Coordinates of C-alpha atoms in Angstrom, one line a residue:
X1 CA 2.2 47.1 -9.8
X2 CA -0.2 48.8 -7.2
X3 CA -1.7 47.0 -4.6
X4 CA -5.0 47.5 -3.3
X5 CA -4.7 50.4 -1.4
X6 CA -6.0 50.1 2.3
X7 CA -7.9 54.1 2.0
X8 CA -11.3 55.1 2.3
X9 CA -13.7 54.6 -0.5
X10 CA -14.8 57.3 -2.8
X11 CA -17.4 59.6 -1.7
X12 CA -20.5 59.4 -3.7
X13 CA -23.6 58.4 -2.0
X14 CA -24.4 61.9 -0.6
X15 CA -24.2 63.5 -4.1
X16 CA -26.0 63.3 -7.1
X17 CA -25.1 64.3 -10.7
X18 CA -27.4 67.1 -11.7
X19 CA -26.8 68.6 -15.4
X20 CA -23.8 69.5 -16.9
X21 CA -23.5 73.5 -16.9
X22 CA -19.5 74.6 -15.4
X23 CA -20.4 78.3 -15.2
X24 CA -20.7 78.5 -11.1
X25 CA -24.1 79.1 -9.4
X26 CA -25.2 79.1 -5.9
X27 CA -28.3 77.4 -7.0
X28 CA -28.1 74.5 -4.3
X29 CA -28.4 70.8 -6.3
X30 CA -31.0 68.5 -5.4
X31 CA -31.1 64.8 -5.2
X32 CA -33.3 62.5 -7.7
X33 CA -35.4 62.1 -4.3
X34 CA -35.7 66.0 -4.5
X35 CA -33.7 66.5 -1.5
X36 CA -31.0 69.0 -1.5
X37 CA -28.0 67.6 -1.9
X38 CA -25.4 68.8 1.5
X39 CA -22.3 68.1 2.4
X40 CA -20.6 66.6 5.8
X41 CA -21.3 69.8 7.6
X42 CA -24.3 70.2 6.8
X43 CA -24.2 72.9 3.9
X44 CA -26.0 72.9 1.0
X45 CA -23.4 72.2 -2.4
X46 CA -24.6 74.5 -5.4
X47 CA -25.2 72.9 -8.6
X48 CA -21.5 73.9 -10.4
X49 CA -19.9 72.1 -7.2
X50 CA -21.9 69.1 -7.7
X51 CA -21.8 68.7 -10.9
X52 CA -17.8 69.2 -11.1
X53 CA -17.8 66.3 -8.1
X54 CA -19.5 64.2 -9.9
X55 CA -17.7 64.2 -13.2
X56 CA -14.3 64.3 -10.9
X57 CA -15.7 61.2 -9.1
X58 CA -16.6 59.5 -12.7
X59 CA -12.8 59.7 -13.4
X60 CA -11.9 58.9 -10.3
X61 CA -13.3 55.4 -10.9
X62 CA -12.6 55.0 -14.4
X63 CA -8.9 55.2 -13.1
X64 CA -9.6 52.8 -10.2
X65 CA -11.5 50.2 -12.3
X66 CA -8.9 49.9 -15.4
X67 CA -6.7 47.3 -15.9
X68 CA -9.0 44.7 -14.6
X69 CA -9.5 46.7 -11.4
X70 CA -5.8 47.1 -10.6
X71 CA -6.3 50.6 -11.5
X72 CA -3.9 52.6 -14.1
X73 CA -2.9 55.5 -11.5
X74 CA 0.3 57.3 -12.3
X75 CA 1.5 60.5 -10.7
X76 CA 0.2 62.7 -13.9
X77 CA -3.0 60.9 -13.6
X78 CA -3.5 62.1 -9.6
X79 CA -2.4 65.6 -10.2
X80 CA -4.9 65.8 -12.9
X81 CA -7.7 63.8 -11.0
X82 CA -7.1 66.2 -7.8
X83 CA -7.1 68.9 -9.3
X84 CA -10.8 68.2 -10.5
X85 CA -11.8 67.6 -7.1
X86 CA -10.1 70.7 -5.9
X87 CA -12.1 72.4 -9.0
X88 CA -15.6 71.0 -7.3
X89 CA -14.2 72.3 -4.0
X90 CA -13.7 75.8 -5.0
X91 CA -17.1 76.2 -6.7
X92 CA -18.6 76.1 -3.3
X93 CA -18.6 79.0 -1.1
X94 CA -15.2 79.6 0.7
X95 CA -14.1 76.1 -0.5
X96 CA -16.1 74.5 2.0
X97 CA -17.0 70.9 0.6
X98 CA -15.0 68.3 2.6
X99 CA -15.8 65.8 0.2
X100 CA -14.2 66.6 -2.6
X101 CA -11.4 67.5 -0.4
X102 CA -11.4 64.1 1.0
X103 CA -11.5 62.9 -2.4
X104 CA -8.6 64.6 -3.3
X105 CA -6.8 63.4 -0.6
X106 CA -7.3 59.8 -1.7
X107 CA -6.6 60.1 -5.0
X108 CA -3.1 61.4 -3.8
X109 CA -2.9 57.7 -1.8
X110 CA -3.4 55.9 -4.7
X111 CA -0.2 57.2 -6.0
X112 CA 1.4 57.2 -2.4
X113 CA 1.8 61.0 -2.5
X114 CA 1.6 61.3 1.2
X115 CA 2.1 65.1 1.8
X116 CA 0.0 66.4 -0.5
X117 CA -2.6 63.3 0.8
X118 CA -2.5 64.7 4.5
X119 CA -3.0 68.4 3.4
X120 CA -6.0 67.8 1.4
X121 CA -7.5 65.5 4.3
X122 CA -6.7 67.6 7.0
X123 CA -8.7 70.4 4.6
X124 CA -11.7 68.0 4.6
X125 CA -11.6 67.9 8.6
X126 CA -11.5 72.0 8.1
X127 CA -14.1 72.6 6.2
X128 CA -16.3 70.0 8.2
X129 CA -16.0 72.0 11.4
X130 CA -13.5 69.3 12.5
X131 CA -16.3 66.4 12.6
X132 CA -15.7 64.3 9.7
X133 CA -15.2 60.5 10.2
X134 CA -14.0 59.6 6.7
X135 CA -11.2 61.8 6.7
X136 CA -9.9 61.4 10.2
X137 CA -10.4 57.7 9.9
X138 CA -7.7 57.9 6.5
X139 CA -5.7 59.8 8.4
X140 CA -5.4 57.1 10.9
X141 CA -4.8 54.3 7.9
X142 CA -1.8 56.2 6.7
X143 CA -0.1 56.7 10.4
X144 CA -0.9 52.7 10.3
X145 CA 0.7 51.6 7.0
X146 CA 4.2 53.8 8.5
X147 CA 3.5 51.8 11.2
X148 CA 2.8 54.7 13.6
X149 CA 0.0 52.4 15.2
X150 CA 0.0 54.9 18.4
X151 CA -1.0 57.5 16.2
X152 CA -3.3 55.3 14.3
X153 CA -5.2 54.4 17.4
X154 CA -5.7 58.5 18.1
X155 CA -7.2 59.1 14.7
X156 CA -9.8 56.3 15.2
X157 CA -10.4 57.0 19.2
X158 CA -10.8 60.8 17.5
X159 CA -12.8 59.9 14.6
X160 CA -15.4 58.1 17.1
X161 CA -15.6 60.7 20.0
X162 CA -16.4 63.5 17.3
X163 CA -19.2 61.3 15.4
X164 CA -20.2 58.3 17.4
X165 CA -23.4 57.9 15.8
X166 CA -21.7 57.1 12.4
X167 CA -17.8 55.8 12.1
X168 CA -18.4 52.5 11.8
X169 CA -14.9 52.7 9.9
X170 CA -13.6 53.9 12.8
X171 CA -15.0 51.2 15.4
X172 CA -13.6 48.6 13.4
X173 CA -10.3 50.0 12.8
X174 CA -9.7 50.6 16.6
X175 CA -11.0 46.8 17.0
X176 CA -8.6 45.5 14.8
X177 CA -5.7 47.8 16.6
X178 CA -6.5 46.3 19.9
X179 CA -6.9 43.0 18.6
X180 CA -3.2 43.1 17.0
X181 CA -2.1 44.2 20.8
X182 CA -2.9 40.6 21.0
X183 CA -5.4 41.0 24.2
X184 CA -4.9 38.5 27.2
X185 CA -7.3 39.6 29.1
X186 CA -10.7 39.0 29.6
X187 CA -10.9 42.9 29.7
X188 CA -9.0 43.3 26.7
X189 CA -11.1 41.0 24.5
X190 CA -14.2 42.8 25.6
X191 CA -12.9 46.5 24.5
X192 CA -12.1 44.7 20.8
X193 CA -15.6 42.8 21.0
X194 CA -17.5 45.9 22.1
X195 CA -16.0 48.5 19.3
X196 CA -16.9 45.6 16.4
X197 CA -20.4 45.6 18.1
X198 CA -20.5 49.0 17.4
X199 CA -19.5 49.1 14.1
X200 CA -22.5 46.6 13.1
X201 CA -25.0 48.3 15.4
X202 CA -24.0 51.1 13.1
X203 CA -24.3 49.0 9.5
X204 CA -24.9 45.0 10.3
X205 CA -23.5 44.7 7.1
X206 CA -20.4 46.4 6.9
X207 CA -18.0 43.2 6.1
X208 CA -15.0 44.6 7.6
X209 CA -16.9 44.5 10.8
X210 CA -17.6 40.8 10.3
X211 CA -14.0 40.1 9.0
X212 CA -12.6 41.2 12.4
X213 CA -15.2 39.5 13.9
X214 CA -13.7 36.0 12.8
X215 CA -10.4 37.4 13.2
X216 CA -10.9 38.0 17.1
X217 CA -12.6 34.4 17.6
X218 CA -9.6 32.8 15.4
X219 CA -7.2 34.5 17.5
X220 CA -8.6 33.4 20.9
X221 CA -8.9 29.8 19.9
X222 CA -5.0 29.4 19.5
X223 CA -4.0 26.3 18.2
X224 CA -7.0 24.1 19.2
X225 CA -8.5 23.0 15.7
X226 CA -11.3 21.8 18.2
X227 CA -12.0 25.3 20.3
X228 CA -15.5 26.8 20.4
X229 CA -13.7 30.0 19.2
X230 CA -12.6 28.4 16.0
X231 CA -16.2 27.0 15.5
X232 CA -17.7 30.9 15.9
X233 CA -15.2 32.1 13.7
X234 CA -15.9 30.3 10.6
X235 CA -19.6 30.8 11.4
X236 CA -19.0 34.6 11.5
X237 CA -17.3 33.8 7.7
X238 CA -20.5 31.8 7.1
X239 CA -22.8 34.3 7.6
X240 CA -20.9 37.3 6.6
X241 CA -20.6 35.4 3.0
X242 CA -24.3 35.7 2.7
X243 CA -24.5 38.9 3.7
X244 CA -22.2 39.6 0.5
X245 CA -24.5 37.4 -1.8
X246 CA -27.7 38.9 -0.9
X247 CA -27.0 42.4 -0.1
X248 CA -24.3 42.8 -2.8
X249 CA -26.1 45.6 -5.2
X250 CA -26.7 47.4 -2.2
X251 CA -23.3 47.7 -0.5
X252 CA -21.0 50.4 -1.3
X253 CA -18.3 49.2 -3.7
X254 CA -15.5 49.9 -0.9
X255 CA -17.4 47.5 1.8
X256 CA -18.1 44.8 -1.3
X257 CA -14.3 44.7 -2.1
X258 CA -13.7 43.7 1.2
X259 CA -15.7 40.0 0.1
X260 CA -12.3 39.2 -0.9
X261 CA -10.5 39.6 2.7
X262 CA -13.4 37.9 3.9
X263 CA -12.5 34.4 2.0
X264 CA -9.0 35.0 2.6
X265 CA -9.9 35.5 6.3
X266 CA -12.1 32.0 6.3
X267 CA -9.1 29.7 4.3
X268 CA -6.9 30.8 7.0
X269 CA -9.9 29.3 9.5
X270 CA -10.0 26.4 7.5
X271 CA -6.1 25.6 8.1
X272 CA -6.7 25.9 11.5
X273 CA -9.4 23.0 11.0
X274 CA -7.0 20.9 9.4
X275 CA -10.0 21.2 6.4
X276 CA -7.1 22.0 3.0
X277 CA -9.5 21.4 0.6
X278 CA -11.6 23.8 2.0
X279 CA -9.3 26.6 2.6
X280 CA -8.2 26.4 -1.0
X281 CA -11.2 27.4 -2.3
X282 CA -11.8 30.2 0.1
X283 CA -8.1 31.5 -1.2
X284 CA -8.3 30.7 -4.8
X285 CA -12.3 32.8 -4.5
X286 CA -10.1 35.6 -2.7
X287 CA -7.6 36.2 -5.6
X288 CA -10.3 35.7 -7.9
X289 CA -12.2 38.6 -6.6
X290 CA -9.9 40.8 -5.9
X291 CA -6.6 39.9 -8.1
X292 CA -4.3 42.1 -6.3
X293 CA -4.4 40.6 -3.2
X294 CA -1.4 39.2 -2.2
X295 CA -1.8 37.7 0.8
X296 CA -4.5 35.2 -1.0
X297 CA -1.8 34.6 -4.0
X298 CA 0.3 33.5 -0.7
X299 CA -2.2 31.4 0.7
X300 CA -2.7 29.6 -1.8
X301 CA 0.6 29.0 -2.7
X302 CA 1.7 27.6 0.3
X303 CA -1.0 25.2 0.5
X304 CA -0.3 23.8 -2.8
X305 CA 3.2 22.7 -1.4
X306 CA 1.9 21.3 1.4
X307 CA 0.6 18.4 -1.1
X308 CA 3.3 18.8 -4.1
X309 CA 1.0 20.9 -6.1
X310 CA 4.3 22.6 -7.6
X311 CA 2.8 24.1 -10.5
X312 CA -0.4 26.0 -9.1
X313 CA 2.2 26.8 -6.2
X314 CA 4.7 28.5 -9.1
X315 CA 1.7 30.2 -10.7
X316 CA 0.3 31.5 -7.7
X317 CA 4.0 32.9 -5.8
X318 CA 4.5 35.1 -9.3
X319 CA 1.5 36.2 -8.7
X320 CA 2.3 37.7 -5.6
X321 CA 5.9 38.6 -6.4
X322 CA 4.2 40.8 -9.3
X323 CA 2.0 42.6 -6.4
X324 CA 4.7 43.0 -4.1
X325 CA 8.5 41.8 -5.0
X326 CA 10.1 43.0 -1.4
X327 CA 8.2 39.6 -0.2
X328 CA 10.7 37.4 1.4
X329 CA 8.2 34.8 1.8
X330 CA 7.1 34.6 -1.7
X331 CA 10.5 34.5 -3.1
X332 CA 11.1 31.3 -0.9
X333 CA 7.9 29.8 -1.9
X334 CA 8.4 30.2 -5.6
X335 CA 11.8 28.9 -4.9
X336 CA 10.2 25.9 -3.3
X337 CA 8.0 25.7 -6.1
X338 CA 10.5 25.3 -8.9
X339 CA 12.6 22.7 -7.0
X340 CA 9.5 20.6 -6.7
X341 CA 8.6 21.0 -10.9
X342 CA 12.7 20.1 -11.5
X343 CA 12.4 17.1 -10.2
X344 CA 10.3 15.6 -12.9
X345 CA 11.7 17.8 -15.7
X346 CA 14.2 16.7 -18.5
X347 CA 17.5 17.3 -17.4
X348 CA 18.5 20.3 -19.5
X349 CA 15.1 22.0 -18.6
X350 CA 15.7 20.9 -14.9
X351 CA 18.6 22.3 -14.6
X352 CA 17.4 25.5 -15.6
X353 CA 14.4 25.6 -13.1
X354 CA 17.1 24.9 -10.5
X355 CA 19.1 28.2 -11.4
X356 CA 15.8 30.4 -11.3
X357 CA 15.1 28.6 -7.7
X358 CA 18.8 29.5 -6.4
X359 CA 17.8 33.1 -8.1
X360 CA 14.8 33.3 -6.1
X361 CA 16.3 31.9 -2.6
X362 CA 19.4 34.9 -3.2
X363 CA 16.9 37.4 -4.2
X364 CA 14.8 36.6 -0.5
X365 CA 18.7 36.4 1.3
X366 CA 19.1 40.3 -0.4
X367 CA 16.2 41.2 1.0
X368 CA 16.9 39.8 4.9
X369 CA 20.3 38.3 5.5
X370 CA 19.0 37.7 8.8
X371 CA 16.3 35.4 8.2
X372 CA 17.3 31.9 8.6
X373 CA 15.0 30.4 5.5
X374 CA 17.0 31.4 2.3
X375 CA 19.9 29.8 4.3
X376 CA 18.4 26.2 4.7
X377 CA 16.5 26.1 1.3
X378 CA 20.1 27.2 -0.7
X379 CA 21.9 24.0 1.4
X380 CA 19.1 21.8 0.2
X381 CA 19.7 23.1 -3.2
X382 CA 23.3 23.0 -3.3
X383 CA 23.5 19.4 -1.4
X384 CA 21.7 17.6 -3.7
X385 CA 20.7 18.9 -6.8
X386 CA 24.4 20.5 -8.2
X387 CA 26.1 18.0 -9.0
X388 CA 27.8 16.6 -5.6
X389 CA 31.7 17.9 -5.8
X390 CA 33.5 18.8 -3.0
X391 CA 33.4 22.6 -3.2
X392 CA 29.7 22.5 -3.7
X393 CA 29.2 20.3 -0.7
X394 CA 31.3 22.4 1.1
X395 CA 29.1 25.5 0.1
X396 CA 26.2 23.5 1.3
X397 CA 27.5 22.6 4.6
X398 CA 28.3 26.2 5.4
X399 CA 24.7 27.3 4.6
X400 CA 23.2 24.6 6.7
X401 CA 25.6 26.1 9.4
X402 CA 24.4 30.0 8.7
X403 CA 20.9 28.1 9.1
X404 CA 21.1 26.5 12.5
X405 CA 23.0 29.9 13.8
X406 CA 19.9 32.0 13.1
X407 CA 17.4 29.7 13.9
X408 CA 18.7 29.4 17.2
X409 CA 15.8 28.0 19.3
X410 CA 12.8 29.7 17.2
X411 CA 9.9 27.1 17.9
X412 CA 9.2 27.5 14.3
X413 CA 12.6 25.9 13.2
X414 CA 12.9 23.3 15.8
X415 CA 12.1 20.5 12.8
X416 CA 14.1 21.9 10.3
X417 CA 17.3 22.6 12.4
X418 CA 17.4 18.8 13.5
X419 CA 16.8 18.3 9.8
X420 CA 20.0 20.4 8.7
X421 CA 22.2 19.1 11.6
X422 CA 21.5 15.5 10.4
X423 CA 22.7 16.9 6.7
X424 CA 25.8 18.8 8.1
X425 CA 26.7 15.6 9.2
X426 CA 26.2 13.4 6.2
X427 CA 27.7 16.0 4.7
X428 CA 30.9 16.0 6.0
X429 CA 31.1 12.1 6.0
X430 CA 30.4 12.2 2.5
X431 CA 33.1 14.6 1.7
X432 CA 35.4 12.3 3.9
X433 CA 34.8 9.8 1.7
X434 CA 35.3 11.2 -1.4
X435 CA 38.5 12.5 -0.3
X436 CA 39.6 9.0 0.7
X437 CA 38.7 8.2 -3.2
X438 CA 40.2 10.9 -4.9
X439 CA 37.8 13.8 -4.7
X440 CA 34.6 12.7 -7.1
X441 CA 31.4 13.8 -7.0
X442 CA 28.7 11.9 -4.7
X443 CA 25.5 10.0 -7.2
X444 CA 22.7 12.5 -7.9
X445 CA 20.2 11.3 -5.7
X446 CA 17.0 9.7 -7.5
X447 CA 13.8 11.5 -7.9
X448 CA 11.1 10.7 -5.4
X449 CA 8.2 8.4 -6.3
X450 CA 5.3 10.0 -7.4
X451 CA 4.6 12.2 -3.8
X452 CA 2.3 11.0 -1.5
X453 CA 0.5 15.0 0.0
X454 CA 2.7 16.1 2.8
X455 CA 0.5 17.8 5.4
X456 CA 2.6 20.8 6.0
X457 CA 5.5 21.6 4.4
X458 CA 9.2 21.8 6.2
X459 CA 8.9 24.7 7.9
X460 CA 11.6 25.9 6.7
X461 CA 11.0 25.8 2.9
X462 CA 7.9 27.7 2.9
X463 CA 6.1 30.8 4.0
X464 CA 3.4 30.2 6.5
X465 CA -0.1 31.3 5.5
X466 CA -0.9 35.2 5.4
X467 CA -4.0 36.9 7.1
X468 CA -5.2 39.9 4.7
X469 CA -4.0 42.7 7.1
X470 CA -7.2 45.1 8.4
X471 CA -8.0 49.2 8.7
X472 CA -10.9 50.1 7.4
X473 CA -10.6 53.4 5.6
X474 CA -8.6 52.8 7.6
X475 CA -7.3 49.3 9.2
X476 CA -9.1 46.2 8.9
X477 CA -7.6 41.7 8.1
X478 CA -4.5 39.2 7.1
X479 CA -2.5 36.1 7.4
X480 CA -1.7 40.1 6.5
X481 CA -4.3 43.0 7.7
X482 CA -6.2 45.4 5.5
X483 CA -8.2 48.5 7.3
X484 CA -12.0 49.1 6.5
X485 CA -13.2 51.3 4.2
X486 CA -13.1 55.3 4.8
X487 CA -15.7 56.7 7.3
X488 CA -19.2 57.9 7.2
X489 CA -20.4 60.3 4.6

């Protein structure tokens, strides 16, 4: 299933739908204001170009806006929907519209066709002269998602210096760039403080902006659930929120979609605060307004196993594994997740959840045999909940081994790996034991009483909670990071 794509937003605001007539005309179009209608550079766009944008664009969002705003994109769908905007490009004089070449370029994105993507955006840059924002900015955001961030950084330094007055996508993509350098200076933080200035001198409402805002404050305060950072950044959520609420007819549909990495943004605050009540609502309104984020769908997740909320936990990791199956976390957290529900299941059902959690701890150790998690979560499984025979234990012991070797000394395991040396040792005494007896199996230990909330869980049996990641058009927030919205028009 396709993920929300972290491109520029479809061009519209600069163009107006004037009639219907497809015969070309250089009769330039004019706005409902009864302005002429001009493109990026300036030229006026005749009345057959406009009119061919705008029923290109139409499609263009009937696409993006099916399936419950997953979108219903395929690769026959963006050859058909480029090829309209390629139409409304070549109805204006010597092709020169870098809109609908810019649009072109994203519909190509939405299918992750990156050649013909980069050709139809570097035309945009082209037949603006070279000074067009948007399309530099998306050319940045792809370099980004490769993980090119170098490159990224040049496209947004390049975007800015050849339209300062406007890229407010591009000030807050290089923000959140230099903020993921994670800045130790004082120095540093002023350079990703200053561009995010920029960006809402430019639009004071542009929520990416804000979102990296609270992102830069969250990651100065560190661990201190008590910092004065921590306090500014869930203020910056605070406020941004009502931005949303009261300017929301007014904002462009690509800066109103990023309300969703806002909340996302503010429940990873709220963790920070120790305040779980809170930062479950700010997840569960992320995935609600924007279903295809997975980093919320993670979020949320993980906090329901903190307190033994096994079934919302469940409900919300196959929610993410449908957005993004490679997810090594989310196949250890659903895994988590069905352990917990077996527990209090009959014991032909529970036996069955147990096989779909080993399925989903396997399916996480295909995806990184290196990681030590699927390791210590399969020695939990196979110590006490198959049975208890000798080879099983056996099995278990040697997984609780594989764990401790690739934890090594990671801070993050330090719990868990005096946790599994404690069971490598009860381990082997128990299989001493039943040797001395003739080889049975150990009891099946006992459910646990009715859970009392755990604050976190082991750190080694869950994923830890996921920013959104952020470009804007480009980069822009995460436990993840998701750029801004495209550049100016």
């Amino acid at each position: 299933m396709k993920t929300r794509g972290l491109s520029g937003a479809l061009v519209l605001l600069t163009l107006s739908a004037c009639g219907s007539r497809q015969t070309t005309t250089t009769t330039p179009a004019v706005a409902a204001n009864g302005q002429t209608v001009t493109t990026a550079a300036g030229t006026a766009v005749n009345e057959t170009a406009n009119t061919r944008f705008n029923s290109a664009a139409a499609t263009m969002r009937q696409h993006d806006e099916a399936n419950g705003n997953r979108g219903d994109w395929t690769p026959e769908t963006c050859n058909v929907v480029a090829g309209l905007f390629e139409q409304a490009a070549n109805a204006q004089q010597n092709a020169n519209f870098p809109e609908a070449w810019f649009n072109r370029g994203l519909v190509y994105d939405r299918c992750g066709m990156t050649e013909p993507a980069t050709t139809a955006l570097n035309r945009a840059l082209t037949a603006a002269n070279g000074n067009y924002c948007r399309a530099k900015v998306q050319l940045g955001v792809m370099a980004y998602r490769r993980r090119d961030v170098a490159g990224a950084r040049q496209a947004f330094e390049q975007a800015i210096q050849q339209d300062a007055t406007h890229c407010v996508e591009g000030y807050t993509n290089l923000a959140m760039v230099l903020r993921e350098a994670n800045p130790t200076t004082p120095q540093e933080w002023g350079a990703v403080v200053r561009n995010i200035r920029s960006a809402l001198a430019l639009d004071d409402r542009y929520l990416p902006a804000r979102t990296q805002l609270a992102l830069s404050y969250l990651q100065q305060a560190g661990d201190d659930p008590n910092s004065r950072m921590i306090f500014l950044a869930g203020l910056v959520c605070a406020q941004a929120a009502q931005v949303a609420q009261s300017a929301n007819a007014d904002l462009a549909p690509d800066v109103r979609s990023f309300t969703a990495d806002l909340y996302n943004t503010w429940g990873i605050i709220d963790i920070r605060r120790n305040e779980i009540i809170k930062a479950l609502e700010h997840f569960r309104r992320a995935y609600t307004l924007n279903p295809n984020m997975f980093e919320a769908w993670v979020n949320y997740g993980t906090i329901n196993l903190s307190f033994r909320g096994y079934q919302d936990a469940k409900e919300a990791f196959e929610h993410a594994i449908a957005l993004k199956d490679d997810s090594y976390d989310a196949h250890i957290g659903l895994g988590v997740a069905l352990r917990g529900l077996a527990l209090t299941q009959p014991d032909a059902e529970r036996a069955q959840t147990l096989a779909r959690a080993q399925q989903e701890y396997e399916r996480a150790r295909t995806l990184d045999a290196n990681r030590p998690d699927a390791y210590y979560n399969l020695g939990v499984l196979n110590m006490n909940y198959m049975g208890g025979a000798i080879p099983v234990l056996r099995t278990a012991r040697e997984l609780l081994q594989q764990f401790v070797q690739r934890a090594g000394s990671t801070a993050r395991f330090v719990t868990s790996v005096g946790n599994a040396t404690r069971h490598i040792r009860n381990i082997e005494q128990t299989i001493t034991a039943l040797e001395a007896v003739g080889g049975g199996a150990a009891p099946a230990p006992a459910p646990p009483a009715a859970a009392a909330p755990a604050a976190t869980p082991d750190p080694a049996a869950a994923p830890a909670p996921a920013p959104t990641p952020a470009p804007a058009a480009a980069p822009a927030p995460a436990a993840g990071q998701t750029p801004a919205p495209g550049a100016s028009q």
